[in-house]
């Protein structure tokens, strides 16, 4: 793995993400760095089955607590978005492809690695131990 890769927890709150952000901000000084709602995604970019009532929910948020970065979302009401995942950010699409292939060996690909509006490569998998991973690389080219 490239030494410039990073792994962060990615927590899904099923409709309570903003509440969680405010709780962590006041309880332990979490610093909100980013918040994007589903309605802010480009046309056609939402996952299949994203219900209309999800439009004002949090698609992606990022917080910092001390030196630790973690990401949060409401998830669009699908079974793929519950609990937590580990998010592996690779410096290049080639690094993302290698990591995705290695992590998915003996596991299950939940969303194939592909270019998205927010990343040059993004995919989701469950490894052979049942751990959910989101693998991505840089901004779209």
Rosetta silent file (secondary structure, phi, psi, omega in degrees, C-alpha in Angstrom):
SEQUENCE: XXXXXXXXXXXXXXXXXXXXXXXXXXXXXXXXXXXXXXXXXXXXXXXXXXXXXXXXXXXXXXXXXXXXXXXXXXXXXXXXXXXXXXXXXXXXXXXXXXXXXXXXXXXXXXXXXXXXXXXXXXXXXXXXXXXXXXXXXXXXX
SCORE:     score description
SCORE:     0.000 S_00000001
   1 L     0.000  142.943  178.234    0.000    0.000    0.000 S_00000001
   2 L   -65.094  134.187 -178.633    1.166    3.499   -0.774 S_00000001
   3 L   -64.659  -12.018  178.327    2.372    5.280    2.397 S_00000001
   4 L   -90.884    5.064  175.874    0.185    8.268    1.491 S_00000001
   5 L   -74.089  156.983  177.941   -2.972    6.180    1.899 S_00000001
   6 E  -140.474  145.038  175.340   -5.234    6.853    4.887 S_00000001
   7 E  -117.507  129.094  178.687   -7.935    4.851    6.680 S_00000001
   8 E  -131.011  147.256  172.700  -10.763    6.663    8.479 S_00000001
   9 E   -69.468  143.609  177.659  -13.933    5.438   10.183 S_00000001
  10 E  -127.855  111.667 -171.798  -17.115    6.217    8.240 S_00000001
  11 E  -108.048  135.684  179.846  -20.232    6.126   10.440 S_00000001
  12 E  -107.665  132.473 -173.046  -23.839    5.983    9.187 S_00000001
  13 L  -113.661    4.547  175.438  -26.597    7.528   11.317 S_00000001
  14 L    43.669   62.152  174.850  -29.798    6.699    9.389 S_00000001
  15 L    91.267   -1.129 -177.498  -31.382   10.150    9.453 S_00000001
  16 L  -120.550   21.040 -174.563  -29.684   11.484   12.604 S_00000001
  17 H   -62.873  -47.225 -179.945  -26.361   12.667   11.177 S_00000001
  18 H   -61.501  -39.295  177.021  -26.848   16.393   11.827 S_00000001
  19 H   -61.364  -42.031  179.235  -27.918   15.616   15.378 S_00000001
  20 H   -65.523  -41.891  179.109  -24.779   13.501   15.832 S_00000001
  21 H   -58.763  -47.832 -179.466  -22.536   16.250   14.425 S_00000001
  22 H   -64.538  -40.180  178.116  -23.939   18.790   16.883 S_00000001
  23 H   -60.047  -50.512 -178.974  -23.671   16.308   19.760 S_00000001
  24 H   -66.147  -32.617  178.258  -19.989   15.550   19.039 S_00000001
  25 H   -64.058  -49.046 -177.349  -19.271   19.260   18.513 S_00000001
  26 H   -78.675  -34.496 -176.285  -20.644   20.273   21.904 S_00000001
  27 H   -74.980  -41.776 -173.611  -19.681   17.133   23.845 S_00000001
  28 H  -135.255   15.236  174.184  -16.058   16.719   22.757 S_00000001
  29 L    75.055   25.986  177.288  -15.179   19.681   20.549 S_00000001
  30 L   -59.869  139.297  179.938  -15.490   17.979   17.165 S_00000001
  31 E  -104.851  109.572  176.837  -14.752   20.431   14.359 S_00000001
  32 E   -67.143  129.420 -178.091  -17.124   20.124   11.375 S_00000001
  33 E  -112.049  -23.475 -175.389  -15.087   20.459    8.167 S_00000001
  34 E  -160.932  144.069  173.436  -17.567   19.530    5.430 S_00000001
  35 E  -150.098  122.338  179.240  -21.270   18.771    4.947 S_00000001
  36 E  -125.545  131.045  178.155  -22.928   17.813    1.639 S_00000001
  37 E   -94.181  159.075  178.735  -26.619   16.953    1.301 S_00000001
  38 H   -58.148  -36.043 -178.899  -28.082   14.469   -1.183 S_00000001
  39 H   -65.806  -16.516  179.657  -29.843   17.341   -2.988 S_00000001
  40 H   -85.770   -7.441  179.723  -26.400   18.831   -3.730 S_00000001
  41 L   -72.206  147.289  176.904  -25.290   15.809   -5.788 S_00000001
  42 L   -62.247  154.533  178.651  -25.219   16.210   -9.576 S_00000001
  43 L   -53.820  135.942  178.138  -28.192   14.756  -11.504 S_00000001
  44 L    79.993    1.226 -176.049  -27.945   10.970  -11.844 S_00000001
  45 L   -92.637  -12.265 -178.547  -25.255   10.683   -9.168 S_00000001
  46 L   -73.989  149.550  178.509  -27.416    9.378   -6.329 S_00000001
  47 L   -63.400  150.530  177.529  -27.362    5.671   -5.533 S_00000001
  48 L   -58.075  140.434  177.140  -30.240    3.586   -6.918 S_00000001
  49 L    83.866    8.384  178.302  -33.191    3.492   -4.549 S_00000001
  50 L   -71.839  110.886 -175.294  -32.387    6.817   -2.855 S_00000001
  51 L   -69.402  150.005 -179.200  -35.840    7.918   -1.682 S_00000001
  52 H   -55.640  -32.904 -179.209  -37.039   11.499   -2.344 S_00000001
  53 H   -68.970   -8.519  177.975  -37.327   12.145    1.403 S_00000001
  54 H   -84.401   -7.114 -172.552  -33.542   11.722    1.649 S_00000001
  55 L   -55.089  -36.850 -179.209  -32.849   14.888   -0.359 S_00000001
  56 L   -92.616   -0.692  179.191  -32.212   17.086    2.713 S_00000001
  57 L   -79.365  167.320 -176.652  -30.284   14.429    4.601 S_00000001
  58 E   -81.234  118.918  176.223  -26.503   14.367    4.907 S_00000001
  59 E   -80.690  -41.925 -178.402  -24.796   12.545    2.044 S_00000001
  60 E  -156.551  133.598  173.567  -21.277   13.142    3.408 S_00000001
  61 E  -138.166  155.657  178.949  -19.767   15.025    6.331 S_00000001
  62 E  -133.925  131.919  178.790  -16.278   15.180    7.745 S_00000001
  63 E  -124.347  153.545  172.648  -15.284   15.973   11.347 S_00000001
  64 E  -123.094  132.400  173.033  -11.983   16.330   13.124 S_00000001
  65 E  -123.916  107.584 -174.418  -11.488   15.484   16.775 S_00000001
  66 L    61.269 -123.390  179.023   -7.932   16.331   17.758 S_00000001
  67 L   -93.270    1.006 -174.440   -5.720   14.570   15.216 S_00000001
  68 E  -100.619  131.570  177.062   -8.436   12.100   14.167 S_00000001
  69 E  -105.670  133.821  170.435  -10.578   12.568   11.072 S_00000001
  70 E  -140.004  158.278 -174.058  -13.846   10.705   10.678 S_00000001
  71 E  -118.221  153.257 -175.594  -16.656   10.795    8.179 S_00000001
  72 E  -141.255  158.576  177.130  -20.414   10.565    8.618 S_00000001
  73 E  -160.746  157.598  169.699  -23.583   10.178    6.577 S_00000001
  74 L   -79.489  -25.329 -172.808  -27.282    9.546    6.934 S_00000001
  75 L    72.095  144.978 -175.080  -27.073    6.911    4.181 S_00000001
  76 L   -86.290   30.243  175.931  -29.871    6.870    1.570 S_00000001
  77 L    79.338   29.217  179.885  -32.047    4.277    3.308 S_00000001
  78 L  -116.943  152.406  178.388  -30.343    1.171    1.903 S_00000001
  79 L   -61.135  -19.107  178.805  -28.989   -1.871    3.747 S_00000001
  80 L   -71.188  -16.739 -173.534  -25.534   -1.042    2.381 S_00000001
  81 L  -118.007   70.767  175.470  -25.463    2.023    4.611 S_00000001
  82 L  -139.322  149.824  179.518  -25.830    0.922    8.195 S_00000001
  83 L    72.624 -116.912 -179.214  -23.429    0.906   11.120 S_00000001
  84 E  -148.220  163.849  172.557  -19.960    1.813    9.933 S_00000001
  85 E  -134.944  163.450  167.786  -17.366    1.204    7.254 S_00000001
  86 E   -99.714  133.194 -178.810  -13.669    1.851    7.056 S_00000001
  87 E  -106.532  117.754  178.625  -12.834    4.351    4.336 S_00000001
  88 E  -101.196  115.208  177.375   -9.498    3.842    2.582 S_00000001
  89 E  -100.667  115.458 -179.875   -8.337    6.903    0.657 S_00000001
  90 E   -98.706  150.061 -177.661   -5.623    6.000   -1.837 S_00000001
  91 L   -71.364  -24.637 -178.975   -3.443    8.636   -3.506 S_00000001
  92 L  -137.500  158.965  175.187   -4.085    7.372   -7.068 S_00000001
  93 H   -59.174  -36.458  178.989   -6.747    5.349   -8.916 S_00000001
  94 H   -63.517  -41.139  176.611   -4.151    2.601   -9.522 S_00000001
  95 H   -63.947  -40.681  178.534   -3.497    2.370   -5.760 S_00000001
  96 H   -62.211  -43.373  179.342   -7.265    2.256   -5.159 S_00000001
  97 H   -61.190  -44.685  179.129   -7.648   -0.576   -7.705 S_00000001
  98 H   -62.422  -46.015 -179.246   -4.873   -2.633   -6.063 S_00000001
  99 H   -65.637  -42.304 -179.964   -6.296   -2.133   -2.579 S_00000001
 100 H   -60.500  -46.223 -179.579   -9.870   -2.829   -3.726 S_00000001
 101 H   -62.978  -44.219 -178.109   -8.819   -6.081   -5.415 S_00000001
 102 H   -66.884  -44.005 -178.533   -6.788   -7.228   -2.418 S_00000001
 103 H   -69.276  -32.974 -177.201   -9.473   -6.380    0.162 S_00000001
 104 H   -83.094  -10.352  179.128  -12.310   -7.957   -1.847 S_00000001
 105 L   -59.462  120.067 -179.483  -10.453  -11.262   -2.393 S_00000001
 106 L    80.269    1.020  179.528  -12.578  -13.899   -0.688 S_00000001
 107 L  -112.822 -143.470 -176.850  -15.160  -11.262    0.223 S_00000001
 108 E  -138.037  132.088  173.917  -18.010   -9.522   -1.605 S_00000001
 109 E   -84.948  119.099 -179.992  -18.055   -6.483   -3.903 S_00000001
 110 E   -92.129  -31.197  175.187  -21.023   -4.332   -2.861 S_00000001
 111 E  -148.943  115.534 -177.354  -20.392   -1.542   -5.381 S_00000001
 112 E   -58.052  149.699  177.791  -17.748   -1.997   -8.098 S_00000001
 113 E   -65.810  125.705 -178.626  -14.884    0.482   -8.203 S_00000001
 114 E  -157.010  162.687  175.605  -15.759    3.240  -10.710 S_00000001
 115 L   -70.159  140.661  177.442  -15.334    6.949  -11.365 S_00000001
 116 L  -130.526  177.965  177.851  -17.905    9.132   -9.579 S_00000001
 117 L   -69.073  -18.960 -177.394  -18.634   12.842   -9.391 S_00000001
 118 L  -110.246   -5.238 -175.717  -16.582   13.042   -6.178 S_00000001
 119 L  -154.014  147.123  175.866  -13.724   10.620   -6.871 S_00000001
 120 L   -67.894  -22.961  176.367  -11.547    9.276   -9.666 S_00000001
 121 E  -156.635  131.206  177.906  -12.332    5.814   -8.252 S_00000001
 122 E  -148.312  136.488  175.582  -14.860    4.734   -5.595 S_00000001
 123 E  -158.605  163.223  179.633  -16.220    1.335   -4.597 S_00000001
 124 E  -127.558  145.135  179.706  -17.577   -0.566   -1.608 S_00000001
 125 E  -150.559  163.921  170.972  -16.882   -4.091   -0.464 S_00000001
 126 E  -118.959  121.681 -176.755  -17.196   -6.443    2.463 S_00000001
 127 L   -75.195  176.370 -174.732  -13.974   -8.306    3.156 S_00000001
 128 L   -66.302   -9.778  177.642  -13.783  -12.013    4.010 S_00000001
 129 L  -101.169    2.240  179.037  -14.035  -11.151    7.713 S_00000001
 130 L    89.281    6.091  178.635  -17.280   -9.176    7.298 S_00000001
 131 L   -82.572  131.129  179.310  -15.673   -5.716    7.588 S_00000001
 132 E   -86.292  135.958 -179.685  -17.233   -3.109    5.271 S_00000001
 133 E  -127.785  144.575  168.702  -14.816   -0.952    3.275 S_00000001
 134 E  -119.779  122.238 -177.680  -15.194    2.120    1.071 S_00000001
 135 E  -113.925  130.596  178.563  -12.187    2.596   -1.218 S_00000001
 136 E  -145.641  162.994  179.121  -11.602    5.851   -3.072 S_00000001
 137 E  -142.690  120.645  170.336   -8.903    7.828   -4.833 S_00000001
 138 L    42.342  176.746  176.994   -8.609   11.527   -5.340 S_00000001
 139 L   -72.128  161.710  178.863  -10.985   13.892   -7.072 S_00000001
 140 L   -60.353  146.329 -179.013  -12.473   12.989  -10.461 S_00000001
 141 L   -80.301    0.000    0.000  -10.115   13.463  -13.386 S_00000001
